[in-house]
């Protein structure tokens, strides 16, 4: 089975992030994908991105008391689609 969309490690991006960090830049990721998925993909060093969780901005949804995602964003949280990326 192949899946043409979604998050996946891409070597040139890992190399770019590493080069930017090596040059003294703070690397941030702002994605229209769900925040938890983006953090899982780019935080830590497992996949080689090494971006701190505090520097990841993604779509966030409210959860109910069981931890199930709802279709609403928490108050004050920006939508990271389109123009929302700039605002975030």
Short mmCIF file of the C-alpha atoms (twelve columns), coordinates in Angstrom:
data_MODEL
# 
_entry.id   MODEL 
# 
loop_
_atom_site.group_PDB 
_atom_site.id 
_atom_site.type_symbol 
_atom_site.label_atom_id 
_atom_site.label_alt_id 
_atom_site.label_comp_id 
_atom_site.label_asym_id 
_atom_site.label_seq_id 
_atom_site.Cartn_x 
_atom_site.Cartn_y 
_atom_site.Cartn_z 
_atom_site.pdbx_PDB_model_num 
ATOM 1  C CA . UNK A 1  0.000   0.000  0.000  1 
ATOM 2  C CA . UNK A 2  1.250   3.500  -0.726 1 
ATOM 3  C CA . UNK A 3  0.057   6.764  0.731  1 
ATOM 4  C CA . UNK A 4  0.822   9.911  -1.225 1 
ATOM 5  C CA . UNK A 5  -0.059  12.409 1.472  1 
ATOM 6  C CA . UNK A 6  0.794   12.944 5.106  1 
ATOM 7  C CA . UNK A 7  3.874   13.465 7.220  1 
ATOM 8  C CA . UNK A 8  6.981   11.519 6.381  1 
ATOM 9  C CA . UNK A 9  10.706  12.061 6.921  1 
ATOM 10 C CA . UNK A 10 12.407  13.662 3.949  1 
ATOM 11 C CA . UNK A 11 16.223  13.684 3.947  1 
ATOM 12 C CA . UNK A 12 16.670  17.161 2.382  1 
ATOM 13 C CA . UNK A 13 14.447  18.671 5.092  1 
ATOM 14 C CA . UNK A 14 16.417  16.949 7.863  1 
ATOM 15 C CA . UNK A 15 19.618  18.271 6.303  1 
ATOM 16 C CA . UNK A 16 18.173  21.788 6.012  1 
ATOM 17 C CA . UNK A 17 17.019  21.818 9.651  1 
ATOM 18 C CA . UNK A 18 20.445  20.588 10.759 1 
ATOM 19 C CA . UNK A 19 22.265  23.189 8.664  1 
ATOM 20 C CA . UNK A 20 20.058  25.981 10.011 1 
ATOM 21 C CA . UNK A 21 20.619  24.873 13.616 1 
ATOM 22 C CA . UNK A 22 24.339  24.565 12.926 1 
ATOM 23 C CA . UNK A 23 24.360  28.165 11.666 1 
ATOM 24 C CA . UNK A 24 22.693  29.371 14.864 1 
ATOM 25 C CA . UNK A 25 19.085  29.674 13.666 1 
ATOM 26 C CA . UNK A 26 16.064  28.702 15.766 1 
ATOM 27 C CA . UNK A 27 14.070  26.254 13.647 1 
ATOM 28 C CA . UNK A 28 10.288  26.526 13.930 1 
ATOM 29 C CA . UNK A 29 7.637   24.432 12.179 1 
ATOM 30 C CA . UNK A 30 4.201   25.868 11.378 1 
ATOM 31 C CA . UNK A 31 1.919   23.295 9.807  1 
ATOM 32 C CA . UNK A 32 -1.722  22.983 8.814  1 
ATOM 33 C CA . UNK A 33 -1.538  19.384 10.052 1 
ATOM 34 C CA . UNK A 34 -2.628  18.422 13.545 1 
ATOM 35 C CA . UNK A 35 -0.247  19.672 16.224 1 
ATOM 36 C CA . UNK A 36 0.212   16.260 17.901 1 
ATOM 37 C CA . UNK A 37 1.148   14.580 14.619 1 
ATOM 38 C CA . UNK A 38 3.636   17.270 13.676 1 
ATOM 39 C CA . UNK A 39 5.268   17.120 17.118 1 
ATOM 40 C CA . UNK A 40 5.551   13.335 16.845 1 
ATOM 41 C CA . UNK A 41 7.278   13.703 13.478 1 
ATOM 42 C CA . UNK A 42 9.713   16.555 14.130 1 
ATOM 43 C CA . UNK A 43 10.438  16.653 17.878 1 
ATOM 44 C CA . UNK A 44 13.338  14.752 19.329 1 
ATOM 45 C CA . UNK A 45 15.998  13.053 17.293 1 
ATOM 46 C CA . UNK A 46 14.333  9.791  16.234 1 
ATOM 47 C CA . UNK A 47 13.675  11.016 12.687 1 
ATOM 48 C CA . UNK A 48 16.560  13.459 12.699 1 
ATOM 49 C CA . UNK A 49 14.654  16.752 12.787 1 
ATOM 50 C CA . UNK A 50 15.337  17.636 16.437 1 
ATOM 51 C CA . UNK A 51 12.868  20.546 16.672 1 
ATOM 52 C CA . UNK A 52 11.834  21.378 20.253 1 
ATOM 53 C CA . UNK A 53 8.114   20.887 20.963 1 
ATOM 54 C CA . UNK A 54 7.877   24.537 22.022 1 
ATOM 55 C CA . UNK A 55 8.706   25.538 18.428 1 
ATOM 56 C CA . UNK A 56 5.962   23.559 16.703 1 
ATOM 57 C CA . UNK A 57 2.726   25.255 15.666 1 
ATOM 58 C CA . UNK A 58 -0.057  23.138 14.217 1 
ATOM 59 C CA . UNK A 59 -3.806  22.757 14.211 1 
ATOM 60 C CA . UNK A 60 -5.134  22.219 17.700 1 
ATOM 61 C CA . UNK A 61 -8.553  20.902 18.625 1 
ATOM 62 C CA . UNK A 62 -10.373 20.782 21.924 1 
ATOM 63 C CA . UNK A 63 -10.793 17.412 23.592 1 
ATOM 64 C CA . UNK A 64 -13.556 16.025 25.754 1 
ATOM 65 C CA . UNK A 65 -13.000 14.547 29.223 1 
ATOM 66 C CA . UNK A 66 -12.001 11.208 27.618 1 
ATOM 67 C CA . UNK A 67 -9.355  12.816 25.418 1 
ATOM 68 C CA . UNK A 68 -11.415 12.483 22.227 1 
ATOM 69 C CA . UNK A 69 -10.843 15.309 19.753 1 
ATOM 70 C CA . UNK A 70 -13.746 17.671 19.125 1 
ATOM 71 C CA . UNK A 71 -14.314 19.732 15.987 1 
ATOM 72 C CA . UNK A 72 -13.609 23.059 17.719 1 
ATOM 73 C CA . UNK A 73 -10.362 24.911 18.402 1 
ATOM 74 C CA . UNK A 74 -9.492  26.074 21.903 1 
ATOM 75 C CA . UNK A 75 -10.258 29.767 22.431 1 
ATOM 76 C CA . UNK A 76 -7.356  31.994 21.384 1 
ATOM 77 C CA . UNK A 77 -5.676  29.330 19.242 1 
ATOM 78 C CA . UNK A 78 -5.011  30.302 15.625 1 
ATOM 79 C CA . UNK A 79 -6.035  28.213 12.637 1 
ATOM 80 C CA . UNK A 80 -2.729  27.356 10.945 1 
ATOM 81 C CA . UNK A 81 -4.197  27.099 7.442  1 
ATOM 82 C CA . UNK A 82 -3.436  29.784 4.820  1 
ATOM 83 C CA . UNK A 83 -3.247  33.262 6.346  1 
ATOM 84 C CA . UNK A 84 -3.460  31.728 9.818  1 
ATOM 85 C CA . UNK A 85 0.122   30.501 9.434  1 
ATOM 86 C CA . UNK A 86 1.336   34.092 9.302  1 
ATOM 87 C CA . UNK A 87 -0.769  35.033 12.327 1 
ATOM 88 C CA . UNK A 88 0.442   31.993 14.313 1 
# 
